[in-house]
Each structure stands twice: as C-alpha cells, then as structure tokens.
Short mmCIF file of C-alpha atoms and ligand atoms in Angstrom, two decimals:
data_model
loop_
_atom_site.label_atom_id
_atom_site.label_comp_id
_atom_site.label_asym_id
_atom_site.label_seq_id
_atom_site.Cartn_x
_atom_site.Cartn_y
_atom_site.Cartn_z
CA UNK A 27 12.78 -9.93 14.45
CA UNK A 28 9.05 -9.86 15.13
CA UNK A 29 7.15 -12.14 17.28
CA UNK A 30 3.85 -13.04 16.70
CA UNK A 31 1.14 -13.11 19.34
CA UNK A 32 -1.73 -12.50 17.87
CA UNK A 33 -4.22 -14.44 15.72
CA UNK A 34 -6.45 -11.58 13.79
CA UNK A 35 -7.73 -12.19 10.88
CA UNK A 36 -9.45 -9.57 9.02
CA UNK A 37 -12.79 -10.62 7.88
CA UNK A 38 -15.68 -8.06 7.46
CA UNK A 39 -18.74 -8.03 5.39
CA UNK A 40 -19.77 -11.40 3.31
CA UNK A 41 -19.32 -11.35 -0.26
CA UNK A 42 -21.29 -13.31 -2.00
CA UNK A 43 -19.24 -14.86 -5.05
CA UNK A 44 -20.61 -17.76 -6.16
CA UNK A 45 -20.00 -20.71 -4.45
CA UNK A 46 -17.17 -19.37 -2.17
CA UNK A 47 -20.17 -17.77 0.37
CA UNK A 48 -21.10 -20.79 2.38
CA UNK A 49 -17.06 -21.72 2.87
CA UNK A 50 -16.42 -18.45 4.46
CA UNK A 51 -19.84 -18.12 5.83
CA UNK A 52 -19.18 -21.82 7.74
CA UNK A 53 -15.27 -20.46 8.35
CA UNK A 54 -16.55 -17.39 10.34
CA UNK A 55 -19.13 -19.76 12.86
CA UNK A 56 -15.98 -22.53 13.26
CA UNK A 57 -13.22 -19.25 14.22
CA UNK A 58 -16.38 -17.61 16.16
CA UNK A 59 -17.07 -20.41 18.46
CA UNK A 60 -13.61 -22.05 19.17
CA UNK A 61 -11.41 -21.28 22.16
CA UNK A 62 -8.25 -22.42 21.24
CA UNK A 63 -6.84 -19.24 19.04
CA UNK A 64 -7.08 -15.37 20.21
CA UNK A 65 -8.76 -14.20 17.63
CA UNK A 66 -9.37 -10.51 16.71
CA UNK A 67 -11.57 -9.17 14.05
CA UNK A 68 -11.14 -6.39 11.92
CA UNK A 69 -13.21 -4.55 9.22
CA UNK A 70 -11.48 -3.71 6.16
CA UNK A 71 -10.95 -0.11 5.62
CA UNK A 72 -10.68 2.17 2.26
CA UNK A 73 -8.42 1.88 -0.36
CA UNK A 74 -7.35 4.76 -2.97
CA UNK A 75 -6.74 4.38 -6.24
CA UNK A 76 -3.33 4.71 -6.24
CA UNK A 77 -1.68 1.59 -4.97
CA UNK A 78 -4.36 -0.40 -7.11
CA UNK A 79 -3.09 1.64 -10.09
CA UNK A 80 0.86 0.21 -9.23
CA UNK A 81 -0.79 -3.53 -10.58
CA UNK A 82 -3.67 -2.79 -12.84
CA UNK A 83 -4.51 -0.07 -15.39
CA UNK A 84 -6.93 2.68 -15.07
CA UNK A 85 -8.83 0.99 -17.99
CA UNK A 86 -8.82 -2.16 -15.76
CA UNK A 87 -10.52 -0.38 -12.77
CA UNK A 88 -13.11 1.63 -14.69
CA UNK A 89 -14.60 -1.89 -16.31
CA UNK A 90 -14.83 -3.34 -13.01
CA UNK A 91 -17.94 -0.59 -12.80
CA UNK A 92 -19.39 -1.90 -16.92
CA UNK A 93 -22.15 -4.40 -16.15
CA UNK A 94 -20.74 -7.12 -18.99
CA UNK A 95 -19.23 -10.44 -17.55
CA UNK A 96 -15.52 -10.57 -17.76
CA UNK A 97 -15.33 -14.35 -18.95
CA UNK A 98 -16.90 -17.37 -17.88
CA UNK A 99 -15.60 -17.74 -14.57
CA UNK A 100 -16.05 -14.29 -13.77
CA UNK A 101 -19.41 -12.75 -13.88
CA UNK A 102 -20.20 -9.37 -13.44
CA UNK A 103 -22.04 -8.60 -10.28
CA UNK A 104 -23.82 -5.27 -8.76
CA UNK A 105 -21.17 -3.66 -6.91
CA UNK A 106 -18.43 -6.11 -7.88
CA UNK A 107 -15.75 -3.33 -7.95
CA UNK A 108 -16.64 -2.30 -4.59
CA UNK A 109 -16.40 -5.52 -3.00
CA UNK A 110 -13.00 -6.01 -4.99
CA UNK A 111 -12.04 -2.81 -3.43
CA UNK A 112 -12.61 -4.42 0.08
CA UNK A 113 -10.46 -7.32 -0.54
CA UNK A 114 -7.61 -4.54 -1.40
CA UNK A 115 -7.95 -2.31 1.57
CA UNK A 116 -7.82 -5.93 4.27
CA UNK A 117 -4.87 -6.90 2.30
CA UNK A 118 -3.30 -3.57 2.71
CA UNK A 119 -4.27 -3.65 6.03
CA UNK A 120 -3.01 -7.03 6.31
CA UNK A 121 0.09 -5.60 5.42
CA UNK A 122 0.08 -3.21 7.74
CA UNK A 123 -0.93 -5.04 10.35
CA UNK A 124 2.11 -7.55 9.76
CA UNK A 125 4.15 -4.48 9.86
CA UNK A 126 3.35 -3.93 13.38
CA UNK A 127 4.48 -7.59 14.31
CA UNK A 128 0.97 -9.10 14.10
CA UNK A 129 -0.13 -12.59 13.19
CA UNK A 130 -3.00 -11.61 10.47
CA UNK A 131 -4.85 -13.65 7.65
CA UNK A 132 -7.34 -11.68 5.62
CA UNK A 133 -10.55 -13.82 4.83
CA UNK A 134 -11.94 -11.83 2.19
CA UNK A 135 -13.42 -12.62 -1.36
CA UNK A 136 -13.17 -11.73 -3.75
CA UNK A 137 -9.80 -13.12 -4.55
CA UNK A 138 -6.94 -12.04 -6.50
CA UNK A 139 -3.95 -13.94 -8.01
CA UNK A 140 -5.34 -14.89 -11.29
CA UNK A 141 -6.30 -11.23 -12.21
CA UNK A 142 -4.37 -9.57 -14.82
CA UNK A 143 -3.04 -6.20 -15.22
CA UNK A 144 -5.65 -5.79 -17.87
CA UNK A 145 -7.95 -8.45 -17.07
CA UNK A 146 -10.31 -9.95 -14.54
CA UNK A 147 -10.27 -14.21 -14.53
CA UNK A 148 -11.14 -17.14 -12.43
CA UNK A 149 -12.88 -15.26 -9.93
CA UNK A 150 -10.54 -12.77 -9.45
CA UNK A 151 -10.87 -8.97 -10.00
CA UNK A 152 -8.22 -7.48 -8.88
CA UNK A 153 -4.62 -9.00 -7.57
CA UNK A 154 -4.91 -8.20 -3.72
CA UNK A 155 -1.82 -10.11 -3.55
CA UNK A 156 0.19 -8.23 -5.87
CA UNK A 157 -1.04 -4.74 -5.04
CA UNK A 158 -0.11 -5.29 -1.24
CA UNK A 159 3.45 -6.51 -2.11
CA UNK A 160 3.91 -3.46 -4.92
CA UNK A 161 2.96 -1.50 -1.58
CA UNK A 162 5.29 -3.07 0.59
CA UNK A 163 8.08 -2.17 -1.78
CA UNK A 164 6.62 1.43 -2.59
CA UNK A 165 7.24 2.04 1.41
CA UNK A 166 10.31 0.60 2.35
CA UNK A 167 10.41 -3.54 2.39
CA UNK A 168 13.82 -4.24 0.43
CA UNK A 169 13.37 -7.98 -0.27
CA UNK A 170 9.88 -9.13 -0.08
CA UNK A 171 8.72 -12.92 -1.34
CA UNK A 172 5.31 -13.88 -2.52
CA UNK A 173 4.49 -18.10 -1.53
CA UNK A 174 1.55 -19.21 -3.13
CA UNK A 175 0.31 -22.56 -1.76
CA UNK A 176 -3.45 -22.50 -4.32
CA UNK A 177 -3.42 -25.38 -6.40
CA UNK A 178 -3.72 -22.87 -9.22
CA UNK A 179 -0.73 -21.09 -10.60
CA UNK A 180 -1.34 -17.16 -9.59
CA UNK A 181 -0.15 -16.38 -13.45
CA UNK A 182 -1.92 -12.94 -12.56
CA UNK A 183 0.52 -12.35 -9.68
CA UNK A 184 3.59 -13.72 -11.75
CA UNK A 185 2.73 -11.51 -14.46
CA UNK A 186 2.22 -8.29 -12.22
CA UNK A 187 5.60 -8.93 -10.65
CA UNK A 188 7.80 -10.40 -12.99
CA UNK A 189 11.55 -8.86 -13.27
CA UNK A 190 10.61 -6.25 -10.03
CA UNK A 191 13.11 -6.07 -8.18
CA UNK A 192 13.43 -6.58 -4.34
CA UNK A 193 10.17 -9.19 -5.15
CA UNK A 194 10.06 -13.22 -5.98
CA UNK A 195 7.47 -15.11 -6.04
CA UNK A 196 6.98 -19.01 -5.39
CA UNK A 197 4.43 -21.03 -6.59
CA UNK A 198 3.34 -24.64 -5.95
CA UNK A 199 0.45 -25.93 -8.50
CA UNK A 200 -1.04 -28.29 -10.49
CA UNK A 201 -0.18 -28.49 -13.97
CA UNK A 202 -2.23 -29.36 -16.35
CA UNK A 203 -4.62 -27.31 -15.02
CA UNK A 204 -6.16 -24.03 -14.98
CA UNK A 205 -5.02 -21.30 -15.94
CA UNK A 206 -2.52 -23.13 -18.31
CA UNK A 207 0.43 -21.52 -17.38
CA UNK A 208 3.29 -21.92 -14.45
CA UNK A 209 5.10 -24.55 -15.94
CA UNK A 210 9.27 -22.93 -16.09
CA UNK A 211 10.52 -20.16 -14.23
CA UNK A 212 9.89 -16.78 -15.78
CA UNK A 213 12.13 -13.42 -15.27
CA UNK A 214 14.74 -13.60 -12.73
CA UNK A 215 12.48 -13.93 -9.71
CA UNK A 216 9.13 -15.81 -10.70
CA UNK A 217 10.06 -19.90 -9.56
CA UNK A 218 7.21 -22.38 -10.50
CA UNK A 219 7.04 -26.05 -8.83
CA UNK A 220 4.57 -27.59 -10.62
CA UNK A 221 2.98 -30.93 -9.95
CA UNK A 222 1.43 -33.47 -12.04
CA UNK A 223 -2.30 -34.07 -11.71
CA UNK A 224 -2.36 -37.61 -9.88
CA UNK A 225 0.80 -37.31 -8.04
CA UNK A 226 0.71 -38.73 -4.37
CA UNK A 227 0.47 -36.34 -1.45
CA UNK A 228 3.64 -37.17 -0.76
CA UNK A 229 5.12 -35.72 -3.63
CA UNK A 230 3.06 -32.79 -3.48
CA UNK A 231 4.43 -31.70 0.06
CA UNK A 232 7.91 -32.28 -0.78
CA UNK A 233 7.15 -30.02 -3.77
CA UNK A 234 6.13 -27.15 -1.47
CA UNK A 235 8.78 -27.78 0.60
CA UNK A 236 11.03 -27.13 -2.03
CA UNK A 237 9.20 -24.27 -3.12
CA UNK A 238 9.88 -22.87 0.50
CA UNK A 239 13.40 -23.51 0.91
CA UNK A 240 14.00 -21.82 -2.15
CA UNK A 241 11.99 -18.78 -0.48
CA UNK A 242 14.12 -18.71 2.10
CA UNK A 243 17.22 -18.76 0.32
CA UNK A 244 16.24 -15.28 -0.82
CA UNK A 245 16.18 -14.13 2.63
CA UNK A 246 12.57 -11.72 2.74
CA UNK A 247 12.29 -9.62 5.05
CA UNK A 248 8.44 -9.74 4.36
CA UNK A 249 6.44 -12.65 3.02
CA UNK A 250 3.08 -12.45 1.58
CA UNK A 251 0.78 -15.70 1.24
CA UNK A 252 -1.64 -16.56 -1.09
CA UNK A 253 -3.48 -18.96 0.52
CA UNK A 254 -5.46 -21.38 -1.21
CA UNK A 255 -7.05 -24.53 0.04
CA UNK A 256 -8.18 -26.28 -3.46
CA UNK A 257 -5.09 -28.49 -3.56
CA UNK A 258 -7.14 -30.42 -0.58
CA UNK A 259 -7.90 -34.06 -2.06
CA UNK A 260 -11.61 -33.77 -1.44
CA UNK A 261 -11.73 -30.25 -3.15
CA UNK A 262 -14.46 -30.44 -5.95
CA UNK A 263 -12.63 -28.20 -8.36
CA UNK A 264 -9.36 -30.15 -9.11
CA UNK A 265 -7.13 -33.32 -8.06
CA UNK A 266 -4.87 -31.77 -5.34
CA UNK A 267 -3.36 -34.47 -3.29
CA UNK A 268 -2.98 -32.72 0.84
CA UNK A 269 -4.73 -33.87 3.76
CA UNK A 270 -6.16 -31.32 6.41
CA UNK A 271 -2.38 -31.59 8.70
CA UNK A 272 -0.60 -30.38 5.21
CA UNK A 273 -2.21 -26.86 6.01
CA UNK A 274 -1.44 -27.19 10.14
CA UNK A 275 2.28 -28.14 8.42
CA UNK A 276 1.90 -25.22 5.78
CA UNK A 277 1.08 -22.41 8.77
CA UNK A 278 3.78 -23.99 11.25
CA UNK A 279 6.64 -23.80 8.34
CA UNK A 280 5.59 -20.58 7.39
CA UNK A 281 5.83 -19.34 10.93
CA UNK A 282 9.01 -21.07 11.48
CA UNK A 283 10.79 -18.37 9.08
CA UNK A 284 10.71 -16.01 11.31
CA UNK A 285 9.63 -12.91 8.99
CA UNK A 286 6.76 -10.67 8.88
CA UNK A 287 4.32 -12.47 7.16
CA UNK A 288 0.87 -12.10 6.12
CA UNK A 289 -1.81 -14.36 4.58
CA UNK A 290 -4.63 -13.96 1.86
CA UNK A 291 -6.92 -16.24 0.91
CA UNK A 292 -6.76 -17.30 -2.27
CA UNK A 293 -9.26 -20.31 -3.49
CA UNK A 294 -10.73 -23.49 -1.69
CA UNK A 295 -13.87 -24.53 -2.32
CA UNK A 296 -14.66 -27.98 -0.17
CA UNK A 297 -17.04 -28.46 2.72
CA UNK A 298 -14.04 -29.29 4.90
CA UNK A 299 -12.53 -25.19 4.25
CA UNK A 300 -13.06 -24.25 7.41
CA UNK A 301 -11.36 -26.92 9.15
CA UNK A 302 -8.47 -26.22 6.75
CA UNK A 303 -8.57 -22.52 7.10
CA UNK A 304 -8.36 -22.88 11.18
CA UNK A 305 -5.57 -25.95 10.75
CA UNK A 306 -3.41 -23.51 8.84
CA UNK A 307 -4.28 -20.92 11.42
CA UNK A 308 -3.47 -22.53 14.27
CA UNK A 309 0.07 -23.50 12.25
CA UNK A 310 0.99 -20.12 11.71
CA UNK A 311 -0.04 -19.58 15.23
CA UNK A 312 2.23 -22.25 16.92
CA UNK A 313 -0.79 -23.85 18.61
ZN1 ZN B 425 -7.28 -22.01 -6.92
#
C-alpha cells in the first residue's frame, strides 16, 4: 500500500472565472507563506484529445472554441477551452502523480463535475473528474471510487459514469438545490446522500460519513475527490452546514483509507477558502 509523504498540489497559471479568482488567488499566498506542509508545485502539462473524448463528445469539445455562452452560469470566455484543457492535463497528472504514491490536490479552475457529456453548466466545462477516473480505468485501476464532498450533486460526473464498471461514485449534497438532481441512487454504482437545506452540521457530517463507509465497502484501489468547499456555513452560494475542522476531518478520513487518492477542486466560493483548502490539506496530510 502507498504511503504518502508528500504535500504537492498542482496549481499553475490563474484562471480567471468569475468570482472563483480571488479564492485561489488568496489560497496560493496562505500555501506560499506557511511552514507547516511540504509543499511542491507543479505546472499542469498537455492533454490530448483522446482521454477527453472517453467523457465528452467531439461536438462537446469543438463548442468549447464557439464564442456563444453555454447558459447562465457559464459564460463563454477567450480561450475558455484552453484553460479547460489545463484543468484536464493537472487532473491527469494528479492521477499520475497519485500513481507514484504521492499526496497531490490539483487547484485548478475551471472545474468539472457538473459538465455534461454534451454540455457545459455551473461553471464547469469539462468533467476533470470524470475524464481522470475513465483514465484510471483505461490503464489498469480495477476498482476505482469517485467521493464528492461539493455541496452540489456532480450530476455531470454521475451521468458520465453511470453503470461503468470497476467505477462508483459517492456523493454528499444539498438537495433542493442546484442542479436539481442527486436525490436516489442511479445505475448500480452511482450512491447519493442527500441533505436537506437547513439540516444541522451535525447531520451533515454523519451524512458524509456514511457516504464514506459505503466507499469503502467497495474496496478502491484508487479514489478520486471532488473537492468542494461550498457546503461551508458562511459560503455565499448555498446553506451548507460544516465548520472549517469538517474539512481537517474530511482530509484526515480520506487519508485514513489507505488508497491512492487524489483531490480536485471542485467549488467553494467564501472568503474563508483558503483556510479550508489548507485545513483539508493538512488532513489528508496527517499534520
Ligand atoms: Zn458546488
């Protein structure tokens, strides 16, 4: 079983997606300037079309380049397909990197687990999430699990990955709430906890602890996180419940599986993200 020992997250040029900048901006000068975690950074590489064509349609990845909004949430912007691209190639290399018995968290925006096969929503472009697993499998991993901690359901990840085999995928959310869906298990390996908008913190943790020992009931051998930080209780978006130790808790019971694991991060959008981001880090890094 691989040990972790080091703390590298992949982070690399700043994308500027709407109001996600300043969190990540703020998240790079906290991890920059603190001395308890190793860290090592890494620039994302390149990514072929291929393994992004395993999760998304060749229609999908040509609009990406058609200067037209994809809905509301999701504005076109110059370049957006490359920057997409970037948050694909750190995942991958995420995965890699996990591979090799690293401790690595990719940092990059744009995210991914609402996108679509077909479609780009709620900020996200193309499933980085999804891609990386369907790559995982593609070379080798026999059982790998997806846990997805964002207070939105990743219906694009669910719907990318439903009924594969050798894949599951765990999700904790809120519900009602964007994007409407996650409320029953769908397929054989897509199992949704959701939780009720007002719900005590309490609740909400036992919820994701459920979510996880179900994970580990299906024994992975690799898990991928999406990790979101909007189900914080001072997050603007929605009315998640946690408190900053629920992500220190999140990264140390993730860790405690004992599996090659990697981490991607999904949403959060409060001033306190990078204290959240660095609680969860130093979690997974049993600091
Ligand atoms: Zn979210």
């Amino acid at each position: 079983m691989s040990k972790f020992f080091i703390n590298r997250p992949i982070v690399a040029i700043v994308i500027a997606i709407l109001m996600t900048m300043c969190g990540i901006v703020a998240t790079l000068e906290l991890l920059r300037n603190q001395t308890e975690l190793p860290v090592t950074w890494a620039a994302p590489g390149r990514v072929d079309d291929a393994p992004i064509l395993r999760a998304h349609s060749p229609e999908h990845l040509a609009r990406l380049n058609e200067p037209e909004d994809f809905d509301a949430d999701t504005p076109f912007y110059e370049n957006i397909g490359a920057y997409a691209r970037a948050s694909v190639a750190a995942a991958l290399d995420a995965l890699k990197a996990a591979r090799a018995g690293e401790n690595v968290s990719s940092l990059m925006r744009p995210p991914g687990h609402h996108a679509m096969r077909d479609r780009a929503m709620g900020f996200c472009y193309l499933n980085n999430i999804a891609i990386a697993v369907l790559e995982a499998a593609a070379s080798g991993a026999k059982r790998v699990a997806v846990y997805d901690f964002d207070v939105h359901h990743g219906n694009g990840t669910e719907a990318i990955l439903v009924d594969r085999p050798g894949v599951a995928f765990f999700s904790t959310h809120l519900y009602p709430c964007y994007p409407g869906t996650g409320t029953a298990n769908v397929g054989k390996n897509c199992f949704n906890y959701p939780v009720e908008p007002g719900e005590p913190r309490e609740t909400y943790r036992a919820t994701l602890a459920r979510a996880l020992d179900d994970l580990k009931k299906f024994r992975p051998d690799l898990v991928a996180v999406s990790a979101g930080f909007d189900a914080y209780a001072r997050d603007p978006l929605v009315q998640g419940a946690l408190v900053l130790e629920d992500y220190y808790w999140l990264g140390q019971s993730l860790r405690a599986l004992d599996v090659p694991m990697f981490s991607l991060l999904e949403g959060g959008y409060s001033r306190e993200l990078p204290e959240l981001i660095f609680a969860y880090l130093k979690g997974v890094e049993g600091k």
